[in-house]
Amino acid sequence: MVNNLKTVTPEELGFSSKCVENFIDTMEKHKICLHSFMMLRYNKVGAEGYWKPFDENTLHRMYSVSKTFVSAAIGMLADEGKISLNDKIVKYFPDKLPNGELQPYIADTTIRDLLVMATPYSNVTYGLEFNDWAWTFFNTPTTHPSGTIFSYDTSGTYILDVIVERVTGMPFLQYMRKGLFDHIGFSKDTWCIKAPEGYSWGGSGVMATTRDLAKFALVFLNGGKFNGKQLISEDYIKAATTKQIDNNTEGMNYLWSYGYGYQIWILDDGAFAFRGMGSQLAICYPKKDFLFVCTGDTQGNTQAERMIFETLWHEIIEKLSDELPADTKAYNSLIERCSTLSLIPIQGEDKSKILESINGVTYTLKDNPMQISKLSVNINGDEGVLNYTNPRGDKKLHFGIKKYVECGFPETHYFGDTINKPLNRMYRATSCAAWTEAQKLVIRSFIIDDHLGNLTITLSFKGNQIGVYMHKTAEFFLNEYEGFAGGYIE
């Protein structure tokens, strides 16, 4: 990754160091689990921060921000004249079509229909039960004419990136290397998780750094240019970042009801956003020449995006002005704060009066959805281990007390760089615990690998009995860690 972004003080860009610190305070106060953020204006960085263990070199899962990368690749191909947005998609998939009649509406579906999330489906067509995701798009019963109604459909994005890969003969990120990435200093080791049949999972799988995302978003904020060089046509960028279809189909949502472009969410007052699960965001305000980028894992927190937007607006956007006077004290405070960011520990106590009576004691569990037969907790000082047995063997989950401890999550059958193919190693994780009541220990584990997720384990002790509740938020994994259990001392 080339760091070709100039960093200055926030005040030089018309916003205050104190307000940036207020933004951080609000995120942490409301337990918004961000991993990074950047604030840029006039193509310069005014603020940047990373919550340990993440840093500027972390290749972070972009989730649905990946869709905008696919849109850029489509725009580049169209600029070269190798495709047209009016092309019927069946043209590119003769080998995936059914032997009999096509599903209704498929024959008329265009590349543009997929760009604006107006596929003929009400939901994604693929799933883990399929090993040919492209085939499912042409062999699933349709529900309505394409191009008519907005319906968020990641399988449509997948078809778009497969078109790019079939036309170019290479992964879509590799195709973007020469014409875009090398010009903006994008990480050489960026990559994309693959679908079962080997094509890139362009709807969700891009891995990139926060600075990569900022530079990519600047191309859109600047009408397709970077450092004055036109990399994607201005016409395509203008269409991609303005309303192409109404998306207010399920009632008012003031954040996301202003329309949809080409794999881009349109916001109020000419703003637009790249948006991925877990608060992967790039929010562009062209009228202010301002860009906000963040990564995180806020899966399960339904208020996270709203809190990010509202805090950003009230602390930064609505206060933007011309250059402010230097504020060395506030700036130094911000720099110090950003250098010490780390994931927020669970609120609670570090000790409990019952610890001695339960420490190292094995509990036998009754039949439960997790299929855990027994468990014990061993705490020594400010670290501990949850020992448990499930059908895959004896497991150990390490955690810190009121601090996060990095470890491997004790399963090896989850997917790696290709969906439906086991990784055969543990995911990297970081886990923390605290006593939220005298008899209740809560453990939170964040998966911080190429796939992101979080698991909360609540253990409540009552005499010689234990109550257990596990809740996960993750896509395609941790499914075995969901539900209630009860047990007693062996």
Short mmCIF file of C-alpha atoms in Angstrom, two decimals:
data_model
loop_
_atom_site.label_atom_id
_atom_site.label_comp_id
_atom_site.label_asym_id
_atom_site.label_seq_id
_atom_site.Cartn_x
_atom_site.Cartn_y
_atom_site.Cartn_z
CA MET A 1 0.00 0.00 0.00
CA VAL A 2 1.32 3.42 -0.96
CA ASN A 3 0.49 6.15 1.56
CA ASN A 4 -0.07 8.94 -0.96
CA LEU A 5 -2.60 10.79 1.19
CA LYS A 6 -1.36 13.95 2.86
CA THR A 7 -2.20 14.34 6.56
CA VAL A 8 -2.85 17.75 8.11
CA THR A 9 -4.61 18.96 11.24
CA PRO A 10 -8.42 18.91 11.32
CA GLU A 11 -8.38 22.68 11.83
CA GLU A 12 -6.64 23.19 8.48
CA LEU A 13 -9.61 21.43 6.86
CA GLY A 14 -12.28 23.37 8.70
CA PHE A 15 -13.26 21.04 11.54
CA SER A 16 -11.99 20.87 15.09
CA SER A 17 -9.83 18.29 16.82
CA LYS A 18 -12.14 18.56 19.81
CA CYS A 19 -15.16 17.58 17.70
CA VAL A 20 -13.31 14.56 16.33
CA GLU A 21 -12.56 13.50 19.89
CA ASN A 22 -16.23 14.07 20.74
CA PHE A 23 -17.10 11.70 17.88
CA ILE A 24 -14.82 9.03 19.36
CA ASP A 25 -16.28 9.61 22.83
CA THR A 26 -19.82 9.09 21.54
CA MET A 27 -18.91 5.91 19.69
CA GLU A 28 -17.34 4.43 22.80
CA LYS A 29 -20.05 5.66 25.16
CA HIS A 30 -22.69 3.88 23.08
CA LYS A 31 -20.53 0.77 22.57
CA ILE A 32 -20.30 1.23 18.79
CA CYS A 33 -17.61 -1.30 17.93
CA LEU A 34 -15.58 0.52 15.30
CA HIS A 35 -12.25 -0.84 14.12
CA SER A 36 -11.07 2.28 12.27
CA PHE A 37 -12.12 5.68 10.99
CA MET A 38 -10.80 8.40 8.70
CA MET A 39 -12.02 11.94 8.02
CA LEU A 40 -10.82 13.65 4.84
CA ARG A 41 -11.49 16.99 3.21
CA TYR A 42 -10.02 18.48 0.04
CA ASN A 43 -8.37 15.05 -0.51
CA LYS A 44 -6.35 15.41 2.69
CA VAL A 45 -6.57 13.38 5.89
CA GLY A 46 -7.61 15.39 8.93
CA ALA A 47 -8.15 12.52 11.36
CA GLU A 48 -7.44 8.80 11.43
CA GLY A 49 -7.70 6.19 14.16
CA TYR A 50 -7.58 2.42 14.72
CA TRP A 51 -8.86 0.37 17.62
CA LYS A 52 -6.27 -2.25 18.56
CA PRO A 53 -5.70 -4.95 17.40
CA PHE A 54 -6.56 -3.31 14.04
CA ASP A 55 -4.18 -0.91 12.33
CA GLU A 56 -3.52 0.86 9.03
CA ASN A 57 -2.14 -2.33 7.47
CA THR A 58 -5.10 -4.56 8.34
CA LEU A 59 -6.82 -6.04 5.31
CA HIS A 60 -10.37 -5.71 6.58
CA ARG A 61 -13.48 -7.41 5.27
CA MET A 62 -15.52 -4.85 3.32
CA TYR A 63 -18.75 -6.87 3.20
CA SER A 64 -21.25 -5.04 0.95
CA VAL A 65 -18.92 -2.13 0.32
CA SER A 66 -17.50 -4.75 -2.06
CA LYS A 67 -20.50 -4.07 -4.30
CA THR A 68 -19.19 -0.61 -5.15
CA PHE A 69 -15.91 -2.16 -6.26
CA VAL A 70 -17.91 -4.34 -8.65
CA SER A 71 -19.73 -1.24 -9.89
CA ALA A 72 -16.38 0.43 -10.60
CA ALA A 73 -15.20 -2.60 -12.56
CA ILE A 74 -18.40 -2.55 -14.62
CA GLY A 75 -17.89 1.16 -15.30
CA MET A 76 -14.32 0.58 -16.41
CA LEU A 77 -15.39 -2.21 -18.78
CA ALA A 78 -18.16 -0.02 -20.18
CA ASP A 79 -15.68 2.84 -20.67
CA GLU A 80 -13.52 0.46 -22.71
CA GLY A 81 -16.51 -0.49 -24.85
CA LYS A 82 -16.26 -4.14 -23.85
CA ILE A 83 -19.78 -4.20 -22.40
CA SER A 84 -22.90 -2.05 -22.47
CA LEU A 85 -25.12 -1.43 -19.48
CA ASN A 86 -28.02 -2.32 -21.77
CA ASP A 87 -26.61 -5.79 -22.50
CA LYS A 88 -28.91 -8.67 -21.60
CA ILE A 89 -27.12 -10.75 -18.98
CA VAL A 90 -28.10 -14.06 -20.61
CA LYS A 91 -25.58 -13.15 -23.31
CA TYR A 92 -22.76 -13.94 -20.89
CA PHE A 93 -24.13 -17.17 -19.42
CA PRO A 94 -25.14 -19.63 -22.16
CA ASP A 95 -23.80 -22.49 -20.03
CA LYS A 96 -25.97 -21.59 -17.02
CA LEU A 97 -29.34 -21.37 -18.76
CA PRO A 98 -31.94 -24.11 -18.24
CA ASN A 99 -32.46 -26.70 -20.95
CA GLY A 100 -36.11 -25.74 -21.23
CA GLU A 101 -37.71 -22.32 -21.11
CA LEU A 102 -36.10 -19.44 -19.26
CA GLN A 103 -37.68 -18.23 -16.06
CA PRO A 104 -40.06 -15.33 -16.79
CA TYR A 105 -38.35 -11.92 -16.93
CA ILE A 106 -34.81 -13.29 -17.07
CA ALA A 107 -34.38 -12.85 -20.83
CA ASP A 108 -34.98 -9.09 -20.54
CA THR A 109 -32.74 -8.53 -17.51
CA THR A 110 -29.88 -6.12 -18.24
CA ILE A 111 -26.60 -5.24 -16.60
CA ARG A 112 -28.14 -1.93 -15.57
CA ASP A 113 -31.04 -3.73 -13.85
CA LEU A 114 -28.52 -5.51 -11.65
CA LEU A 115 -26.55 -2.33 -10.97
CA VAL A 116 -29.63 -0.61 -9.52
CA MET A 117 -30.79 -3.64 -7.50
CA ALA A 118 -33.81 -4.24 -9.69
CA THR A 119 -33.43 -7.97 -10.34
CA PRO A 120 -36.51 -10.15 -10.92
CA TYR A 121 -36.08 -11.73 -7.48
CA SER A 122 -37.29 -10.87 -4.00
CA ASN A 123 -34.18 -12.32 -2.36
CA VAL A 124 -30.80 -13.82 -3.14
CA THR A 125 -30.90 -16.94 -5.28
CA TYR A 126 -27.80 -18.66 -3.92
CA GLY A 127 -27.16 -20.37 -0.59
CA LEU A 128 -24.78 -22.75 1.11
CA GLU A 129 -26.73 -25.67 -0.33
CA PHE A 130 -25.51 -24.71 -3.83
CA ASN A 131 -22.03 -25.04 -5.28
CA ASP A 132 -22.82 -23.11 -8.48
CA TRP A 133 -24.15 -19.72 -7.50
CA ALA A 134 -24.27 -18.34 -11.04
CA TRP A 135 -26.48 -21.25 -12.10
CA THR A 136 -29.01 -20.42 -9.37
CA PHE A 137 -29.62 -16.96 -10.82
CA PHE A 138 -30.99 -18.41 -14.04
CA ASN A 139 -32.80 -21.38 -12.53
CA THR A 140 -34.70 -19.90 -9.57
CA PRO A 141 -38.38 -18.92 -10.00
CA THR A 142 -38.67 -15.18 -10.56
CA THR A 143 -41.19 -12.97 -8.75
CA HIS A 144 -41.55 -9.78 -10.83
CA PRO A 145 -40.22 -8.04 -13.97
CA SER A 146 -36.62 -6.88 -13.74
CA GLY A 147 -35.96 -3.15 -13.75
CA THR A 148 -39.22 -2.34 -11.98
CA ILE A 149 -38.76 -2.51 -8.21
CA PHE A 150 -35.78 -2.04 -5.89
CA SER A 151 -35.01 -5.23 -3.98
CA TYR A 152 -31.61 -5.58 -2.34
CA ASP A 153 -30.17 -8.69 -3.98
CA THR A 154 -26.52 -9.63 -3.56
CA SER A 155 -26.87 -12.42 -6.11
CA GLY A 156 -27.32 -9.71 -8.76
CA THR A 157 -23.98 -8.19 -7.76
CA TYR A 158 -22.43 -11.63 -7.96
CA ILE A 159 -23.61 -11.98 -11.56
CA LEU A 160 -22.05 -8.59 -12.35
CA ASP A 161 -18.62 -9.58 -11.04
CA VAL A 162 -18.82 -12.91 -12.87
CA ILE A 163 -19.54 -10.96 -16.08
CA VAL A 164 -16.38 -8.91 -15.45
CA GLU A 165 -14.36 -12.06 -14.84
CA ARG A 166 -15.73 -13.84 -17.91
CA VAL A 167 -15.11 -10.86 -20.19
CA THR A 168 -11.59 -10.13 -18.87
CA GLY A 169 -10.48 -13.66 -18.05
CA MET A 170 -9.20 -12.62 -14.62
CA PRO A 171 -10.50 -11.89 -11.09
CA PHE A 172 -12.25 -8.53 -11.10
CA LEU A 173 -9.85 -7.00 -8.56
CA GLN A 174 -6.93 -8.04 -10.74
CA TYR A 175 -8.63 -6.40 -13.71
CA MET A 176 -8.93 -3.16 -11.70
CA ARG A 177 -5.22 -3.19 -10.82
CA LYS A 178 -3.75 -1.57 -13.93
CA GLY A 179 -6.55 0.84 -14.74
CA LEU A 180 -7.36 2.01 -11.21
CA PHE A 181 -5.60 0.52 -8.20
CA ASP A 182 -2.01 1.20 -9.23
CA HIS A 183 -2.87 4.84 -9.87
CA ILE A 184 -4.32 5.38 -6.39
CA GLY A 185 -1.76 3.38 -4.39
CA PHE A 186 -4.13 0.54 -3.49
CA SER A 187 -2.69 -2.39 -1.50
CA LYS A 188 -0.95 -4.97 -3.67
CA ASP A 189 -2.22 -7.80 -1.48
CA THR A 190 -5.92 -6.94 -1.67
CA TRP A 191 -8.03 -9.98 -2.52
CA CYS A 192 -11.59 -11.27 -2.55
CA ILE A 193 -13.24 -14.30 -0.98
CA LYS A 194 -14.51 -16.72 -3.61
CA ALA A 195 -17.88 -18.30 -4.21
CA PRO A 196 -18.00 -22.12 -4.27
CA GLU A 197 -17.42 -22.33 -8.04
CA GLY A 198 -14.30 -20.16 -7.89
CA TYR A 199 -15.45 -16.73 -9.03
CA SER A 200 -14.94 -13.76 -6.70
CA TRP A 201 -17.75 -13.15 -4.24
CA GLY A 202 -17.97 -9.53 -5.32
CA GLY A 203 -21.07 -8.78 -3.30
CA SER A 204 -19.32 -9.25 0.03
CA GLY A 205 -15.78 -10.60 -0.10
CA VAL A 206 -13.31 -7.77 -0.79
CA MET A 207 -10.41 -7.46 1.67
CA ALA A 208 -8.77 -4.03 1.81
CA THR A 209 -7.30 -1.53 4.25
CA THR A 210 -9.12 1.52 5.56
CA ARG A 211 -6.80 3.77 3.55
CA ASP A 212 -7.54 1.69 0.44
CA LEU A 213 -11.22 2.35 0.96
CA ALA A 214 -10.61 6.07 1.46
CA LYS A 215 -8.62 6.36 -1.77
CA PHE A 216 -11.21 4.35 -3.69
CA ALA A 217 -14.01 6.56 -2.35
CA LEU A 218 -12.08 9.70 -3.33
CA VAL A 219 -12.28 8.55 -6.95
CA PHE A 220 -16.07 8.71 -6.72
CA LEU A 221 -16.07 11.95 -4.72
CA ASN A 222 -13.90 13.55 -7.43
CA GLY A 223 -15.97 12.48 -10.42
CA GLY A 224 -13.78 9.53 -11.39
CA LYS A 225 -10.45 11.31 -10.95
CA PHE A 226 -7.51 10.77 -8.61
CA ASN A 227 -4.73 13.35 -8.47
CA GLY A 228 -6.24 14.91 -11.58
CA LYS A 229 -6.19 11.74 -13.70
CA GLN A 230 -9.54 10.48 -15.06
CA LEU A 231 -9.71 6.78 -14.12
CA ILE A 232 -13.44 6.11 -14.54
CA SER A 233 -15.56 8.24 -16.84
CA GLU A 234 -17.30 11.23 -15.30
CA ASP A 235 -20.59 10.15 -16.89
CA TYR A 236 -20.49 6.74 -15.23
CA ILE A 237 -19.55 8.16 -11.83
CA LYS A 238 -22.32 10.76 -12.03
CA ALA A 239 -24.90 8.08 -12.78
CA ALA A 240 -23.49 5.75 -10.13
CA THR A 241 -23.71 8.39 -7.39
CA THR A 242 -27.16 9.81 -8.15
CA LYS A 243 -30.63 8.35 -7.78
CA GLN A 244 -31.42 5.79 -10.47
CA ILE A 245 -34.28 4.03 -8.70
CA ASP A 246 -36.56 4.71 -5.74
CA ASN A 247 -35.68 2.47 -2.80
CA ASN A 248 -38.28 3.58 -0.27
CA THR A 249 -40.23 0.35 -0.63
CA GLU A 250 -40.67 -0.60 3.02
CA GLY A 251 -41.68 2.64 4.72
CA MET A 252 -39.66 5.64 5.71
CA ASN A 253 -36.05 5.24 6.76
CA TYR A 254 -34.56 8.69 6.75
CA LEU A 255 -31.01 7.41 6.28
CA TRP A 256 -31.54 5.15 3.30
CA SER A 257 -34.73 6.34 1.56
CA TYR A 258 -33.24 8.83 -0.90
CA GLY A 259 -32.66 6.38 -3.73
CA TYR A 260 -30.05 4.00 -5.07
CA GLY A 261 -27.44 4.47 -7.78
CA TYR A 262 -25.10 1.86 -9.24
CA GLN A 263 -24.39 -0.26 -6.14
CA ILE A 264 -24.29 2.96 -4.11
CA TRP A 265 -26.74 4.35 -1.54
CA ILE A 266 -27.97 7.88 -2.19
CA LEU A 267 -28.31 10.17 0.82
CA ASP A 268 -29.85 13.56 1.48
CA ASP A 269 -28.50 16.74 -0.14
CA GLY A 270 -26.40 15.05 -2.81
CA ALA A 271 -24.42 12.83 -0.47
CA PHE A 272 -23.88 9.12 -1.14
CA ALA A 273 -22.45 6.11 0.66
CA PHE A 274 -20.83 2.74 0.20
CA ARG A 275 -22.37 0.53 2.86
CA GLY A 276 -21.40 -2.86 4.23
CA MET A 277 -22.63 -5.06 7.05
CA GLY A 278 -21.11 -4.31 10.43
CA SER A 279 -20.57 -0.59 9.69
CA GLN A 280 -18.16 -0.77 6.79
CA LEU A 281 -18.88 2.70 5.43
CA ALA A 282 -17.60 5.36 3.06
CA ILE A 283 -19.82 8.44 3.26
CA CYS A 284 -19.21 11.14 0.66
CA TYR A 285 -20.46 14.72 0.93
CA PRO A 286 -19.62 16.34 -2.45
CA LYS A 287 -20.99 19.76 -1.50
CA LYS A 288 -18.62 19.83 1.47
CA ASP A 289 -15.77 17.99 -0.30
CA PHE A 290 -15.72 15.73 2.75
CA LEU A 291 -15.26 11.98 3.14
CA PHE A 292 -15.78 9.78 6.18
CA VAL A 293 -14.63 6.16 6.18
CA CYS A 294 -14.93 3.54 8.89
CA THR A 295 -14.71 -0.20 9.47
CA GLY A 296 -16.06 -2.21 12.37
CA ASP A 297 -18.11 -5.10 13.64
CA THR A 298 -21.41 -3.69 14.81
CA GLN A 299 -23.36 -6.75 13.68
CA GLY A 300 -26.32 -7.16 15.98
CA ASN A 301 -26.38 -3.48 16.99
CA THR A 302 -29.39 -2.14 15.11
CA GLN A 303 -28.68 1.46 16.16
CA ALA A 304 -25.02 1.58 15.16
CA GLU A 305 -25.35 3.11 11.69
CA ARG A 306 -27.83 5.70 12.87
CA MET A 307 -25.55 6.66 15.75
CA ILE A 308 -22.55 6.96 13.43
CA PHE A 309 -24.45 9.15 10.97
CA GLU A 310 -26.04 11.39 13.58
CA THR A 311 -22.81 11.88 15.51
CA LEU A 312 -20.84 12.56 12.35
CA TRP A 313 -23.45 15.09 11.26
CA HIS A 314 -23.74 16.96 14.55
CA GLU A 315 -20.06 16.94 15.50
CA ILE A 316 -18.45 17.40 12.09
CA ILE A 317 -20.57 17.94 8.97
CA GLU A 318 -22.89 20.72 10.10
CA LYS A 319 -19.95 22.55 11.69
CA LEU A 320 -17.63 22.44 8.66
CA SER A 321 -16.20 25.83 7.80
CA ASP A 322 -13.18 27.39 6.22
CA GLU A 323 -9.81 26.84 7.85
CA LEU A 324 -9.95 27.19 11.63
CA PRO A 325 -7.28 28.69 13.89
CA ALA A 326 -4.66 26.20 15.05
CA ASP A 327 -5.49 24.47 18.33
CA THR A 328 -2.31 22.69 19.37
CA LYS A 329 -3.64 21.52 22.72
CA ALA A 330 -6.78 19.93 21.23
CA TYR A 331 -4.82 18.43 18.33
CA ASN A 332 -2.23 16.85 20.63
CA SER A 333 -5.05 15.46 22.76
CA LEU A 334 -6.64 13.92 19.66
CA ILE A 335 -3.35 12.39 18.50
CA GLU A 336 -2.81 10.89 21.96
CA ARG A 337 -6.35 9.56 22.02
CA CYS A 338 -6.08 7.96 18.59
CA SER A 339 -2.78 6.30 19.53
CA THR A 340 -4.38 4.51 22.49
CA LEU A 341 -7.66 3.29 20.99
CA SER A 342 -8.54 -0.34 21.68
CA LEU A 343 -11.70 -2.43 21.67
CA ILE A 344 -14.02 -1.49 24.53
CA PRO A 345 -14.08 -4.09 27.34
CA ILE A 346 -17.34 -5.44 28.72
CA GLN A 347 -18.76 -3.31 31.52
CA GLY A 348 -18.78 -5.08 34.85
CA GLU A 349 -16.56 -6.15 37.72
CA ASP A 350 -13.24 -7.96 37.54
CA LYS A 351 -13.96 -10.08 40.62
CA SER A 352 -16.86 -11.97 42.18
CA LYS A 353 -17.38 -13.44 45.62
CA ILE A 354 -18.47 -16.73 44.05
CA LEU A 355 -15.31 -17.19 42.00
CA GLU A 356 -13.65 -19.54 44.48
CA SER A 357 -16.69 -21.83 44.56
CA ILE A 358 -17.04 -22.18 40.76
CA ASN A 359 -13.45 -21.84 39.55
CA GLY A 360 -12.38 -25.04 37.81
CA VAL A 361 -15.65 -26.79 38.64
CA THR A 362 -17.12 -28.92 35.83
CA TYR A 363 -20.82 -28.61 35.02
CA THR A 364 -22.71 -31.30 33.13
CA LEU A 365 -25.28 -29.80 30.76
CA LYS A 366 -28.62 -31.23 29.74
CA ASP A 367 -29.40 -31.62 26.03
CA ASN A 368 -29.11 -28.20 24.40
CA PRO A 369 -28.99 -26.60 20.92
CA MET A 370 -25.23 -26.07 21.19
CA GLN A 371 -24.70 -29.79 21.91
CA ILE A 372 -22.28 -28.85 24.68
CA SER A 373 -22.12 -31.71 27.16
CA LYS A 374 -19.97 -30.14 29.88
CA LEU A 375 -18.11 -26.95 30.66
CA SER A 376 -15.94 -25.28 33.27
CA VAL A 377 -14.39 -21.88 33.84
CA ASN A 378 -10.80 -21.45 35.00
CA ILE A 379 -9.78 -17.92 35.97
CA ASN A 380 -6.27 -17.03 37.05
CA GLY A 381 -5.64 -13.36 37.73
CA ASP A 382 -6.82 -11.22 34.83
CA GLU A 383 -7.19 -14.03 32.30
CA GLY A 384 -9.32 -17.14 32.02
CA VAL A 385 -10.34 -20.12 29.92
CA LEU A 386 -13.77 -21.50 29.12
CA ASN A 387 -13.39 -25.27 28.75
CA TYR A 388 -16.22 -27.16 27.08
CA THR A 389 -16.96 -30.30 25.13
CA ASN A 390 -19.08 -30.47 22.00
CA PRO A 391 -19.39 -33.07 19.20
CA ARG A 392 -16.12 -31.83 17.70
CA GLY A 393 -14.12 -32.46 20.85
CA ASP A 394 -12.74 -30.66 23.90
CA LYS A 395 -12.50 -26.90 23.38
CA LYS A 396 -10.74 -23.99 25.09
CA LEU A 397 -11.75 -20.36 24.64
CA HIS A 398 -9.24 -17.97 26.21
CA PHE A 399 -10.38 -14.57 27.47
CA GLY A 400 -9.19 -11.60 29.47
CA ILE A 401 -10.92 -10.13 32.50
CA LYS A 402 -11.93 -6.56 31.63
CA LYS A 403 -9.47 -6.69 28.74
CA TYR A 404 -9.30 -8.43 25.37
CA VAL A 405 -6.97 -11.36 24.83
CA GLU A 406 -6.20 -12.55 21.32
CA CYS A 407 -6.59 -16.25 20.70
CA GLY A 408 -7.86 -18.76 18.19
CA PHE A 409 -11.58 -19.49 18.22
CA PRO A 410 -11.72 -23.25 18.91
CA GLU A 411 -13.34 -24.50 15.70
CA THR A 412 -11.59 -25.41 12.44
CA HIS A 413 -14.46 -26.28 10.10
CA TYR A 414 -15.53 -22.74 9.14
CA PHE A 415 -14.94 -21.35 5.65
CA GLY A 416 -11.72 -19.69 4.54
CA ASP A 417 -11.00 -17.98 1.23
CA THR A 418 -13.70 -19.98 -0.56
CA ILE A 419 -17.27 -20.46 0.61
CA ASN A 420 -18.16 -24.10 1.39
CA LYS A 421 -14.48 -25.07 1.75
CA PRO A 422 -13.30 -25.52 5.37
CA LEU A 423 -10.33 -23.42 6.42
CA ASN A 424 -8.96 -26.21 8.64
CA ARG A 425 -7.56 -23.74 11.14
CA MET A 426 -9.00 -21.60 13.91
CA TYR A 427 -10.26 -18.12 13.15
CA ARG A 428 -8.33 -15.36 14.87
CA ALA A 429 -10.37 -13.99 17.76
CA THR A 430 -10.12 -11.65 20.72
CA SER A 431 -12.18 -12.26 23.85
CA CYS A 432 -13.07 -10.40 27.04
CA ALA A 433 -15.12 -11.22 30.15
CA ALA A 434 -16.55 -9.41 33.17
CA TRP A 435 -18.87 -10.13 36.07
CA THR A 436 -22.07 -8.22 35.21
CA GLU A 437 -23.70 -9.48 38.42
CA ALA A 438 -22.21 -11.24 41.42
CA GLN A 439 -23.23 -14.63 40.02
CA LYS A 440 -23.08 -13.85 36.29
CA LEU A 441 -20.02 -13.97 34.02
CA VAL A 442 -20.35 -12.62 30.47
CA ILE A 443 -17.77 -13.50 27.83
CA ARG A 444 -17.65 -11.70 24.49
CA SER A 445 -15.58 -13.04 21.64
CA PHE A 446 -14.98 -11.10 18.43
CA ILE A 447 -13.86 -13.04 15.38
CA ILE A 448 -11.29 -10.78 13.70
CA ASP A 449 -10.35 -12.90 10.71
CA ASP A 450 -11.33 -12.67 7.04
CA HIS A 451 -14.85 -13.42 8.25
CA LEU A 452 -16.07 -11.17 11.08
CA GLY A 453 -18.54 -12.05 13.80
CA ASN A 454 -19.21 -11.85 17.50
CA LEU A 455 -20.39 -14.25 20.17
CA THR A 456 -21.72 -13.41 23.64
CA ILE A 457 -21.75 -16.16 26.26
CA THR A 458 -23.63 -15.61 29.52
CA LEU A 459 -22.93 -17.97 32.41
CA SER A 460 -25.15 -17.60 35.49
CA PHE A 461 -24.33 -19.66 38.58
CA LYS A 462 -26.98 -20.71 41.12
CA GLY A 463 -25.84 -23.05 43.88
CA ASN A 464 -24.77 -26.25 42.17
CA GLN A 465 -26.56 -25.28 38.94
CA ILE A 466 -25.63 -23.20 35.91
CA GLY A 467 -27.67 -21.37 33.29
CA VAL A 468 -26.06 -20.73 29.91
CA TYR A 469 -27.09 -18.49 27.03
CA MET A 470 -25.13 -18.07 23.83
CA HIS A 471 -25.93 -15.53 21.11
CA LYS A 472 -23.99 -15.08 17.90
CA THR A 473 -24.05 -12.52 15.12
CA ALA A 474 -22.16 -13.77 12.10
CA GLU A 475 -22.79 -14.78 8.51
CA PHE A 476 -22.36 -18.47 7.68
CA PHE A 477 -20.64 -19.46 10.93
CA LEU A 478 -21.02 -19.74 14.73
CA ASN A 479 -24.41 -21.37 14.09
CA GLU A 480 -23.61 -24.01 16.74
CA TYR A 481 -23.32 -21.28 19.38
CA GLU A 482 -26.91 -20.14 19.72
CA GLY A 483 -29.38 -21.00 22.46
CA PHE A 484 -29.98 -21.81 26.12
CA ALA A 485 -28.67 -24.61 28.32
CA GLY A 486 -28.89 -25.69 31.93
CA GLY A 487 -26.74 -27.99 34.01
CA TYR A 488 -25.33 -28.94 37.38
CA ILE A 489 -22.05 -29.77 39.08
CA GLU A 490 -20.75 -33.16 38.06
#
